[in-house]
Coordinates of C-alpha atoms and ligand atoms in Angstrom, one line a residue:
X191 CA 115.9 90.6 145.6
X192 CA 115.8 88.4 142.5
X193 CA 119.4 89.5 141.8
X194 CA 120.4 88.3 145.3
X195 CA 118.8 84.9 144.7
X196 CA 120.5 84.5 141.4
X197 CA 123.8 85.4 143.1
X198 CA 123.2 83.0 146.0
X199 CA 121.7 80.2 144.1
X200 CA 124.9 78.8 142.7
X201 CA 126.4 78.9 146.1
X202 CA 123.4 77.2 147.6
X203 CA 123.5 74.5 145.0
X204 CA 127.1 74.0 145.6
X205 CA 126.6 73.6 149.3
X206 CA 123.7 71.2 148.8
X207 CA 125.7 69.1 146.3
X208 CA 128.7 69.1 148.7
X209 CA 126.4 68.0 151.5
X210 CA 125.1 65.2 149.4
X211 CA 128.7 64.3 148.3
X212 CA 129.7 64.0 152.0
X213 CA 126.7 61.8 152.8
X214 CA 127.5 59.5 149.9
X215 CA 131.2 59.9 149.5
X216 CA 132.0 57.1 147.0
X217 CA 128.4 56.2 146.1
X218 CA 128.6 54.9 142.6
X219 CA 125.4 56.7 141.7
X220 CA 127.6 59.7 141.4
X221 CA 130.1 58.0 139.1
X222 CA 128.2 58.7 135.9
X223 CA 127.8 62.3 137.0
X224 CA 131.5 62.8 137.8
X225 CA 132.5 61.1 134.5
X226 CA 130.1 63.3 132.6
X227 CA 131.5 66.4 134.3
X228 CA 135.1 65.4 133.3
X229 CA 134.1 64.5 129.8
X230 CA 132.1 67.7 129.3
X231 CA 135.1 69.7 130.3
X232 CA 137.5 67.6 128.1
X233 CA 135.1 68.1 125.2
X234 CA 136.0 71.8 125.5
X235 CA 139.7 71.6 126.5
X236 CA 140.7 68.7 124.2
X237 CA 137.9 68.5 121.6
X238 CA 137.5 66.0 118.8
X239 CA 139.3 63.9 117.6
X240 CA 141.4 63.7 120.9
X241 CA 138.1 63.2 122.8
X242 CA 135.4 60.9 121.5
X243 CA 132.0 60.0 123.1
X244 CA 130.6 58.0 120.2
X245 CA 131.2 57.1 116.6
X246 CA 133.6 54.7 114.8
X247 CA 136.9 55.3 116.7
X248 CA 135.0 55.3 120.0
X249 CA 133.2 52.0 119.2
X250 CA 136.4 50.3 117.8
X251 CA 138.4 51.3 120.9
X252 CA 135.8 50.5 123.4
X253 CA 135.3 46.9 122.1
X254 CA 139.0 46.2 121.3
X255 CA 140.2 44.9 124.6
X256 CA 141.8 41.4 124.3
X257 CA 139.7 40.0 127.2
X258 CA 136.1 40.0 126.0
X259 CA 134.9 41.0 129.5
X260 CA 136.8 44.3 129.0
X261 CA 135.3 44.8 125.6
X262 CA 131.9 45.0 127.1
X263 CA 132.4 48.3 129.1
X264 CA 131.1 51.6 127.8
X265 CA 133.4 54.5 128.9
X266 CA 131.6 57.8 129.2
X267 CA 134.3 59.2 126.9
X268 CA 137.6 58.1 125.4
X269 CA 140.7 60.3 125.3
X270 CA 143.1 59.5 122.4
X271 CA 146.2 61.6 123.5
X272 CA 149.0 62.3 121.1
X273 CA 151.1 64.2 123.6
X274 CA 151.9 64.1 127.4
X275 CA 150.1 67.5 127.6
X276 CA 146.8 65.8 126.5
X277 CA 147.2 63.2 129.3
X278 CA 147.9 66.0 131.8
X279 CA 144.8 67.9 130.7
X280 CA 142.7 64.6 131.0
X281 CA 144.1 63.7 134.4
X282 CA 143.5 67.2 135.8
X283 CA 139.9 67.0 134.7
X284 CA 139.5 63.5 136.1
X285 CA 141.0 64.5 139.4
X286 CA 138.9 67.6 139.7
X287 CA 135.7 65.8 138.9
X288 CA 136.6 62.8 141.0
X289 CA 135.8 60.7 138.0
X290 CA 136.6 57.0 137.6
X291 CA 139.1 56.3 134.8
X292 CA 141.3 53.7 133.2
X293 CA 144.3 53.5 131.0
X294 CA 144.8 51.2 128.0
X295 CA 148.1 50.6 126.1
X296 CA 148.3 47.2 124.3
X297 CA 144.9 46.1 125.7
X298 CA 146.1 42.6 126.7
X299 CA 145.4 42.7 130.4
X300 CA 143.2 39.7 131.2
X301 CA 142.1 41.4 134.4
X302 CA 138.5 42.6 134.3
X303 CA 138.3 46.4 134.7
X304 CA 142.0 47.0 134.7
X305 CA 142.2 48.6 131.2
X306 CA 138.7 50.0 130.8
X307 CA 136.0 51.6 132.8
X308 CA 132.2 51.9 133.0
X309 CA 131.0 55.4 133.8
X310 CA 134.4 56.9 133.6
X311 CA 137.1 58.3 131.3
X312 CA 139.2 55.9 129.3
X313 CA 142.7 57.0 128.1
X314 CA 143.8 54.9 125.1
X315 CA 147.4 55.3 123.8
X316 CA 146.7 54.0 120.3
X317 CA 148.0 57.3 118.8
X318 CA 151.3 57.3 120.7
X319 CA 153.2 54.5 119.1
X320 CA 156.7 55.8 118.8
X321 CA 159.6 53.3 118.7
X322 CA 163.0 55.0 118.0
X323 CA 166.6 54.4 118.7
X324 CA 169.1 57.2 119.5
X325 CA 172.6 55.9 118.8
X326 CA 174.3 58.8 120.5
X327 CA 172.5 58.3 123.8
X328 CA 172.3 54.5 123.1
X329 CA 168.7 54.5 124.2
X330 CA 165.3 53.3 122.9
X331 CA 162.3 55.5 123.2
X332 CA 158.8 53.9 123.2
X333 CA 155.4 55.6 123.1
X334 CA 153.0 53.8 125.5
X335 CA 150.8 52.7 122.7
X336 CA 153.4 50.7 120.7
X337 CA 153.0 46.9 120.5
X338 CA 156.0 44.6 120.8
X339 CA 156.0 43.3 117.2
X340 CA 156.0 46.9 115.9
X341 CA 158.7 48.0 118.3
X342 CA 161.0 45.1 117.4
X343 CA 160.4 45.6 113.7
X344 CA 161.1 49.3 113.8
X345 CA 164.3 48.9 115.8
X346 CA 165.8 45.7 114.2
X347 CA 167.5 47.7 111.4
X348 CA 169.6 49.4 114.0
X349 CA 170.6 46.1 115.5
X350 CA 168.9 46.8 118.8
X351 CA 165.8 45.4 120.6
X352 CA 163.9 46.4 123.7
X353 CA 163.6 43.9 126.6
X354 CA 159.9 43.4 125.9
X355 CA 157.2 40.8 125.4
X356 CA 157.3 37.4 123.8
X357 CA 154.1 37.8 121.9
X358 CA 153.8 40.5 119.3
X359 CA 150.4 42.1 119.9
X360 CA 151.0 42.7 123.6
X361 CA 151.8 46.2 124.7
X362 CA 153.9 48.3 127.1
X363 CA 151.7 47.7 130.1
X364 CA 153.9 44.6 130.4
X365 CA 156.8 46.8 131.5
X366 CA 155.0 48.2 134.5
X367 CA 154.1 44.8 135.9
X368 CA 157.7 43.5 135.5
X369 CA 157.9 41.8 132.1
X370 CA 159.2 38.4 131.2
X371 CA 161.2 38.6 128.0
X372 CA 163.3 36.2 126.0
X373 CA 166.1 38.6 126.9
X374 CA 165.3 38.5 130.6
X375 CA 167.8 35.8 131.7
X376 CA 170.6 38.1 130.7
X377 CA 169.0 41.6 131.1
X378 CA 166.6 41.3 134.0
X379 CA 162.9 41.8 134.0
X380 CA 161.8 44.1 131.2
X381 CA 161.2 46.8 133.7
X382 CA 164.8 46.6 134.9
X383 CA 165.8 48.3 131.6
X384 CA 164.0 51.6 132.3
X385 CA 166.4 54.6 131.8
X386 CA 164.0 57.5 132.1
X387 CA 160.2 57.8 132.4
X388 CA 157.8 60.6 131.7
X389 CA 155.0 60.3 134.2
X390 CA 151.7 62.2 134.6
X391 CA 150.9 62.1 138.4
X392 CA 147.5 61.7 139.8
X393 CA 147.0 65.5 140.0
X394 CA 148.0 66.0 136.4
X395 CA 151.6 67.2 137.0
X396 CA 154.2 65.8 134.5
X397 CA 157.5 64.6 135.9
X398 CA 160.5 62.9 134.5
X399 CA 161.7 60.1 136.8
X400 CA 165.2 58.5 136.7
X401 CA 167.2 56.2 139.0
X402 CA 169.1 59.2 140.4
X403 CA 166.9 62.3 140.3
X404 CA 164.3 63.6 142.9
X405 CA 161.8 61.1 141.6
X406 CA 164.0 58.0 142.0
X407 CA 161.5 56.6 144.5
X408 CA 158.7 56.8 141.9
X409 CA 161.0 55.4 139.3
X410 CA 161.6 52.3 141.5
X411 CA 157.9 51.9 142.3
X412 CA 157.1 51.9 138.6
X413 CA 159.4 48.9 138.1
X414 CA 156.7 46.4 139.0
X415 CA 154.1 48.6 140.7
X416 CA 151.7 48.6 137.7
X417 CA 149.2 51.4 137.1
X418 CA 148.9 52.8 140.6
X419 CA 151.6 55.5 140.6
X420 CA 150.9 57.6 137.5
X421 CA 150.5 57.4 133.8
X422 CA 153.6 56.8 131.9
X423 CA 153.7 58.8 128.6
X424 CA 157.2 58.0 127.5
X425 CA 159.6 55.1 128.1
X426 CA 163.3 55.6 127.6
X427 CA 165.0 52.2 127.8
X428 CA 168.4 50.6 127.7
X429 CA 168.6 48.8 124.4
X430 CA 169.9 45.2 123.9
X431 CA 172.4 45.0 120.9
X432 CA 170.8 41.9 119.4
X433 CA 171.9 42.4 115.8
X434 CA 169.7 42.8 112.7
X435 CA 167.4 40.1 111.3
X436 CA 169.9 39.3 108.6
X437 CA 172.6 38.3 111.1
X438 CA 171.3 34.7 111.2
X439 CA 172.8 34.2 107.8
X440 CA 176.2 34.5 109.4
X441 CA 175.7 31.3 111.1
X442 CA 178.7 30.1 113.0
X443 CA 180.6 33.3 112.2
X444 CA 179.1 36.0 114.4
X445 CA 178.6 34.4 117.8
X446 CA 178.8 37.5 119.8
X447 CA 176.4 39.3 117.5
X448 CA 173.5 37.2 118.9
X449 CA 172.6 33.9 117.4
X450 CA 169.8 31.9 119.0
X451 CA 168.9 28.2 118.5
X452 CA 165.2 27.6 118.8
X453 CA 163.3 24.4 119.2
X454 CA 159.6 24.1 119.4
X455 CA 158.3 20.6 120.2
X456 CA 154.7 19.5 120.6
X457 CA 154.1 16.2 122.2
X458 CA 151.5 14.3 124.1
X459 CA 153.5 11.4 125.4
X460 CA 154.9 12.5 128.7
X461 CA 153.9 15.5 130.7
X462 CA 156.0 14.0 133.5
X463 CA 159.2 14.0 131.6
X464 CA 158.7 17.7 130.8
X465 CA 157.7 18.6 134.3
X466 CA 160.9 16.8 135.6
X467 CA 163.1 18.5 133.1
X468 CA 161.5 21.9 134.0
X469 CA 162.0 21.3 137.7
X470 CA 165.6 20.5 137.2
X471 CA 166.3 23.4 134.9
X472 CA 164.8 25.9 137.3
X473 CA 166.8 24.5 140.2
X474 CA 170.1 24.1 138.4
X475 CA 170.5 26.2 135.3
X476 CA 171.8 29.7 135.7
X477 CA 173.1 30.6 132.3
X478 CA 172.1 34.1 131.0
X479 CA 172.2 32.8 127.4
X480 CA 169.7 30.0 128.0
X481 CA 166.0 30.6 127.6
X482 CA 163.1 28.2 128.4
X483 CA 159.3 28.3 128.3
X484 CA 157.4 25.1 129.2
X485 CA 153.7 25.1 128.7
X486 CA 151.0 22.5 129.2
X487 CA 147.7 23.1 127.6
X488 CA 144.4 21.4 127.1
X489 CA 142.8 22.6 123.9
X490 CA 139.3 22.1 122.6
X491 CA 138.8 19.6 119.9
X492 CA 135.1 19.2 119.4
X493 CA 133.4 18.1 122.6
X494 CA 136.5 17.4 124.6
X495 CA 139.9 18.8 125.5
X496 CA 143.2 17.4 124.2
X497 CA 146.6 17.8 125.6
X498 CA 149.1 20.0 123.8
X499 CA 152.5 20.5 125.5
X500 CA 155.0 23.0 124.2
X501 CA 158.6 23.8 125.0
X502 CA 160.4 26.7 123.7
X503 CA 164.2 26.6 124.0
X504 CA 166.7 29.1 122.9
X505 CA 170.4 29.6 123.4
X506 CA 172.4 32.7 122.6
X507 CA 175.1 30.7 120.8
X508 CA 175.7 28.2 118.0
X509 CA 173.7 25.3 119.4
X510 CA 171.6 24.1 122.3
X511 CA 174.2 22.8 124.9
X512 CA 173.4 19.2 125.8
X513 CA 174.2 19.8 129.5
X514 CA 171.5 22.4 129.7
X515 CA 168.8 21.2 127.3
X516 CA 169.5 17.4 127.1
X517 CA 166.5 16.4 129.2
X518 CA 164.2 18.4 127.0
X519 CA 165.7 17.1 123.7
X520 CA 165.3 13.5 124.8
X521 CA 161.6 13.9 125.2
X522 CA 159.8 12.3 122.2
X523 CA 158.4 15.0 120.0
X524 CA 155.6 15.1 117.5
X525 CA 157.1 17.9 115.6
X526 CA 160.1 20.2 116.0
X527 CA 161.9 23.1 114.4
X528 CA 165.5 23.7 115.1
X529 CA 168.0 26.0 113.5
X530 CA 169.9 29.2 113.6
X531 CA 167.8 32.4 114.1
X532 CA 168.2 36.1 114.5
X533 CA 166.7 37.7 117.6
X534 CA 164.1 39.1 115.3
X535 CA 163.1 35.5 114.5
X536 CA 163.1 34.6 118.2
X537 CA 160.7 37.4 118.8
X538 CA 158.4 36.1 116.1
X539 CA 158.3 32.5 117.4
X540 CA 155.1 32.7 119.3
X541 CA 153.3 35.0 116.8
X542 CA 151.0 38.0 117.5
X543 CA 148.5 36.5 119.9
X544 CA 145.9 39.0 118.7
X545 CA 142.9 36.7 119.0
X546 CA 139.8 38.5 120.3
X547 CA 136.3 37.5 121.3
X548 CA 136.9 35.2 124.3
X549 CA 136.6 35.7 128.0
X550 CA 140.1 35.2 129.4
X551 CA 141.5 34.7 132.9
X552 CA 145.0 34.6 134.3
X553 CA 146.3 33.4 137.7
X554 CA 149.9 33.3 139.1
X555 CA 152.1 31.2 141.2
X556 CA 155.9 31.0 141.6
X557 CA 157.7 27.7 142.3
X558 CA 161.0 26.3 143.1
X559 CA 161.5 22.8 144.4
X560 CA 161.8 19.2 143.6
X561 CA 160.1 17.2 140.8
X562 CA 157.3 16.3 143.2
X563 CA 156.4 20.0 143.6
X564 CA 155.8 20.3 139.9
X565 CA 154.0 17.0 139.5
X566 CA 151.6 18.0 142.3
X567 CA 151.0 21.4 140.7
X568 CA 150.2 19.7 137.4
X569 CA 147.8 17.2 139.1
X570 CA 145.9 20.0 140.8
X571 CA 145.7 21.9 137.5
X572 CA 144.5 18.8 135.6
X573 CA 141.8 18.3 138.2
X574 CA 140.6 21.9 137.8
X575 CA 140.7 21.5 134.0
X576 CA 138.7 18.3 134.1
X577 CA 136.2 19.7 136.6
X578 CA 135.2 22.6 134.3
X579 CA 136.2 21.2 131.0
X580 CA 132.9 22.1 129.3
X581 CA 133.6 25.8 129.8
X582 CA 137.1 26.0 128.4
X583 CA 138.4 26.4 124.9
X584 CA 141.9 26.2 126.1
X585 CA 143.6 26.0 129.5
X586 CA 147.3 26.5 130.1
X587 CA 149.8 25.9 132.9
X588 CA 153.0 27.7 131.9
X589 CA 156.5 27.9 133.5
X590 CA 158.9 30.7 132.8
X591 CA 162.2 30.2 134.6
X592 CA 163.4 33.4 136.3
X593 CA 167.1 32.4 136.8
X594 CA 169.3 34.0 139.3
X595 CA 171.2 35.7 136.5
X596 CA 167.9 37.6 135.8
X597 CA 167.5 38.7 139.4
X598 CA 171.2 39.8 139.5
X599 CA 171.0 41.7 136.2
X600 CA 168.1 43.6 137.6
X601 CA 169.9 44.5 140.8
X602 CA 173.0 45.6 138.8
X603 CA 170.7 48.0 137.0
X604 CA 169.4 49.5 140.3
X605 CA 166.8 47.0 141.4
X606 CA 163.0 46.9 141.1
X607 CA 160.2 46.9 143.6
X608 CA 159.5 43.2 143.1
X609 CA 162.8 42.5 144.7
X610 CA 162.8 38.8 144.2
X611 CA 165.1 36.8 146.6
X612 CA 168.5 35.5 145.5
X613 CA 168.3 32.2 143.6
X614 CA 166.1 31.2 140.7
X615 CA 162.5 30.2 140.5
X616 CA 159.7 29.6 137.9
X617 CA 157.0 32.2 137.3
X618 CA 153.9 30.0 136.9
X619 CA 151.0 31.2 134.8
X620 CA 147.5 29.6 134.9
X621 CA 145.4 30.8 132.0
X622 CA 142.0 30.0 130.7
X623 CA 140.3 31.0 127.5
X624 CA 136.6 30.3 127.8
X625 CA 134.4 29.0 125.0
X626 CA 133.2 31.5 122.5
X627 CA 129.7 32.7 123.4
X628 CA 130.5 32.8 127.1
X629 CA 130.3 36.4 128.3
X630 CA 131.2 36.0 132.0
X631 CA 133.0 33.4 134.1
X632 CA 130.7 31.0 135.9
X633 CA 130.9 31.5 139.7
X634 CA 131.8 27.9 140.3
X635 CA 134.8 28.3 138.1
X636 CA 135.9 31.3 140.1
X637 CA 135.5 29.1 143.3
X638 CA 137.6 26.4 141.5
X639 CA 140.3 29.0 140.9
X640 CA 140.3 29.9 144.5
X641 CA 140.9 26.3 145.4
X642 CA 143.6 26.0 142.8
X643 CA 145.5 29.0 144.1
X644 CA 145.4 27.4 147.6
X645 CA 146.6 24.1 146.1
X646 CA 149.5 25.8 144.1
X647 CA 150.7 28.5 146.5
X648 CA 153.9 30.3 145.7
X649 CA 157.0 28.7 147.3
X650 CA 157.9 30.8 150.5
X651 CA 159.3 34.2 149.8
X652 CA 158.7 34.2 146.0
X653 CA 156.8 37.1 144.3
X654 CA 153.7 36.6 142.1
X655 CA 153.7 38.2 138.7
X656 CA 151.4 41.2 138.5
X657 CA 150.8 41.1 134.7
X658 CA 149.6 37.5 134.8
X659 CA 147.7 37.3 138.1
X660 CA 144.1 36.9 139.1
X661 CA 142.7 40.3 140.1
X662 CA 141.9 38.8 143.6
X663 CA 145.5 37.7 144.2
X664 CA 147.6 39.8 146.7
X665 CA 150.5 40.3 144.4
X666 CA 152.0 43.4 146.0
X667 CA 152.1 41.6 149.4
X668 CA 154.4 39.0 147.8
X669 CA 157.0 41.6 146.8
X670 CA 160.3 41.8 148.5
X671 CA 159.8 45.6 148.8
X672 CA 156.1 45.7 149.7
X673 CA 156.6 48.1 152.7
X674 CA 158.6 50.5 150.5
X675 CA 156.0 50.3 147.7
X676 CA 153.3 51.3 150.2
X677 CA 155.4 54.3 151.4
X678 CA 156.0 55.5 147.9
X679 CA 152.3 55.1 147.0
X680 CA 151.3 57.2 150.1
X681 CA 153.7 59.9 149.0
X682 CA 152.5 60.1 145.3
X683 CA 148.8 59.5 145.9
X684 CA 148.1 60.5 149.5
X685 CA 144.3 60.6 149.0
X686 CA 144.4 57.1 147.4
X687 CA 142.7 58.6 144.5
X688 CA 143.8 55.8 142.2
X689 CA 142.7 53.0 144.6
X690 CA 139.3 54.6 144.7
X691 CA 138.9 55.6 141.1
X692 CA 140.6 53.0 139.0
X693 CA 140.5 49.2 139.2
X694 CA 143.9 47.5 139.6
X695 CA 146.1 45.5 142.0
X696 CA 145.0 45.3 145.6
X697 CA 147.0 45.9 148.7
X698 CA 148.1 49.6 148.7
Ligands
FAD954 C1 148.8 36.7 124.5 C2 149.5 37.2 125.7 C3 150.9 37.0 125.8 C4 151.6 37.5 126.8 N1 153.0 37.3 126.9 C5 153.7 37.9 127.9 C6 155.1 37.7 127.9 O1 155.7 37.1 127.1 N2 155.8 38.3 129.0 C7 155.1 39.0 129.9 O2 155.8 39.5 130.8 N3 153.8 39.1 129.9 C8 153.1 38.6 128.9 N4 151.7 38.7 128.9 C9 151.1 39.4 130.0 C10 151.2 40.9 129.8 O3 152.4 41.4 130.4 C11 150.0 41.7 130.4 O4 148.8 41.2 129.8 C12 150.1 43.2 130.2 O5 149.2 43.7 131.1 C13 149.8 43.6 128.8 O6 150.1 45.0 128.6 P1 149.3 45.7 127.5 O7 149.8 47.1 127.4 O8 149.1 44.9 126.3 O9 147.8 45.8 128.2 P2 146.9 46.9 128.8 O10 145.7 46.1 129.2 O11 146.7 48.0 127.9 O12 147.7 47.4 130.1 C14 147.9 46.6 131.2 C15 147.8 47.3 132.5 O13 148.8 48.4 132.5 C16 148.1 49.6 132.7 N5 148.9 50.6 131.8 C17 149.1 50.4 130.5 N6 149.8 51.4 130.1 C18 150.0 52.3 131.1 C19 150.6 53.5 131.2 N7 151.3 54.1 130.2 N8 150.6 54.2 132.4 C20 150.0 53.6 133.4 N9 149.4 52.4 133.4 C21 149.4 51.8 132.2 C22 146.7 49.4 132.3 O14 145.8 50.3 132.9 C23 146.5 48.0 132.7 O15 146.2 47.9 134.1 C24 151.0 38.3 127.8 C25 149.6 38.5 127.7 C26 148.9 38.0 126.7 C27 147.4 38.2 126.6
NAG955 C1 128.3 50.1 142.2 O1 128.2 49.6 143.5 C2 128.0 48.2 143.6 C3 127.8 47.8 145.0 O2 128.6 48.5 145.9 C4 129.1 47.4 142.9 O3 128.8 46.0 142.9 C5 129.2 47.9 141.5 O4 130.3 47.2 140.8 C6 129.4 49.4 141.4 N1 129.4 49.8 140.0 C7 130.3 50.7 139.5 C8 130.1 51.1 138.1 O5 131.2 51.2 140.1
NAG956 C1 149.4 11.1 120.9 O1 150.4 10.7 120.1 C2 150.2 9.5 119.4 C3 151.4 9.2 118.6 O2 152.6 9.2 119.3 C4 148.9 9.5 118.6 O3 148.7 8.2 118.0 C5 147.8 9.9 119.4 O4 146.6 10.1 118.6 C6 148.1 11.2 120.2 N1 147.0 11.6 121.1 C7 146.5 12.8 121.1 C8 145.4 13.0 122.1 O5 146.8 13.7 120.5
NAG957 C1 160.2 12.3 137.4 O1 160.8 12.5 138.6 C2 160.3 11.6 139.7 C3 160.9 12.1 141.0 O2 162.3 12.2 140.9 C4 160.7 10.2 139.3 O3 160.2 9.3 140.3 C5 160.0 9.9 137.9 O4 160.4 8.6 137.5 C6 160.4 10.9 136.9 N1 159.7 10.6 135.7 C7 160.2 10.7 134.5 C8 159.3 10.4 133.3 O5 161.3 11.1 134.3
NAG958 C1 138.4 27.6 120.2 O1 139.6 28.2 119.7 C2 139.8 28.0 118.3 C3 141.1 28.5 117.9 O2 141.4 29.8 118.4 C4 138.6 28.6 117.5 O3 138.8 28.4 116.2 C5 137.3 27.9 118.0 O4 136.2 28.6 117.4 C6 137.2 28.1 119.6 N1 136.0 27.3 120.0 C7 135.2 27.7 121.0 C8 134.1 26.8 121.3 O5 135.4 28.7 121.6
NAG959 C1 138.9 19.0 141.9 O1 138.3 20.2 141.6 C2 137.0 20.4 142.0 C3 136.4 21.7 141.5 O2 137.2 22.8 141.9 C4 137.0 20.4 143.5 O3 135.6 20.4 144.0 C5 137.6 19.1 144.1 O4 137.7 19.2 145.5 C6 139.0 19.0 143.4 N1 139.6 17.7 143.9 C7 140.8 17.7 144.3 C8 141.3 16.3 144.7 O5 141.5 18.7 144.5

């Protein structure tokens, strides 16, 4: 009799727990239990140091996220994989336990909850930082944990560079959202330069996706689809033959080897002139060698905010052509640097951007139009800035031109899921860094942002940029290939496990 009970008891318990699970299917009271189940299993199958639940490496990793909001989560355990196999084992356990989870590469997502998790498993790629070049295949291989500065530094001696970020501490998550690079006008979005991807699917299977194999649909979805489709454990990329960092010394002699002319100007005199110049550039300039970034900031000086406007101009040639950059060069500048550079120097221009300790928020728009369109956007942003100026340490309105050459370069390489329309536009970034000491965004600022997004809507047909959006913005819906994206998602994650168990972009 007691033998029968002991045989039946586990079955009974299982039935009862299944009944409870059906009654409260996605109740988050079960989240800690599911996470614990996954973590307990991983403690056995992966063990320390791959799996950590406390201690130095846990604490450091759990608090390291660039956005302070994300540094305040406490994952149930953290997996530090060194191989794809570790990621497979982790994902199988997460999937079986129905645990919440998150993935973190360079940690620079501003979106709350997108790169970390409470009551869940966090996979951090800090021990997968490969950056190598294979001259025979002519391809770059990156581990998901590498940061752009380290990748560019490791590859520069070979005279090649990845199409990656403009700020050194940022990581490879940028690739999955699209990726705006100094090299983009000639090479497409960073993501257009994928050659081959190793991907751990939601059920833990490992596949290699390329433009032509049986996973070509997955491959395309990962070019802009973010973290919804699987976990990328290896990026193989087309390199750009930019030359080594010494090649700037051959000024005037090696034009084809990649010389860039930079100019960084800070000024406070005329936002209008810079807005006008930017509007015209976006409408008229379609030269794959020309690169522009215009940013308008208000930065804290004591009790108030002061304007700080910055333009970054490069040309892959011996000078900045007057017909392209003349409007910018005629704007009075407080300081400027101008000279020959290597691509390595170009990639160092904006520094590492590795500041920590502030709540950060991004928002996106996309514009093409006349001067008035840009002036209006600026006025709305100024009103928003002034309304909440006491909360901000720095606020920024930034314009990155996405010229037609970039869109065509991407199409020539097989196309991405963003599928921006023919013609150029400006990717618009709205970014706020809140004052130190502020741990969460005041609700009235979030309302102010809602109003701002209504006031600066994307021009018709233009895509929003996933990597620099507000988590509430419907980025996928703005994609040219939204319907296809949904179909591919339904195929690779039919249970919508990722939508239910990770935080990320909405609309799938
Ligand atoms: C200072 C700064 C400068 C920036 N400059 C640029 C710029 O020049 N150009 C540009 O395009 N963007 C830029 N961005 C935006 C940047 O693209 C995003 O912040 C991007 O999300 C950062 O990637 P990450 O790996 O550092 O961040 P993470 O937060 O680690 O990852 C970002 C997202 O991708 C997911 N993810 C990461 N790795 C994987 C993986 N291997 N598999 C599946 N999902 C994964 C994460 O879960 C998360 O949702 C900048 C951001 C900051 C903060
Ligand atoms: C739990 O559920 C509440 C309400 O549905 C939600 O606000 C909260 O974010 C959830 N917490 C977690 C950890 O999922
Ligand atoms: C703007 O520039 C002028 C000099 O051109 C300077 O006198 C003034 O202090 C500057 N204002 C701010 C807010 O930086
Ligand atoms: C900006 O463009 C507008 C519209 O064309 C024009 O009225 C204005 O004078 C220009 N301002 C500057 C500073 O160039
Ligand atoms: C604002 O940013 C500067 C530079 O990053 C920093 O030194 C300062 O402490 C910040 N101030 C506040 C109030 O956050
Ligand atoms: C300025 O911003 C505040 C705060 O969001 C808002 O209440 C107000 O309506 C805005 N004014 C205009 C003219 O947009």
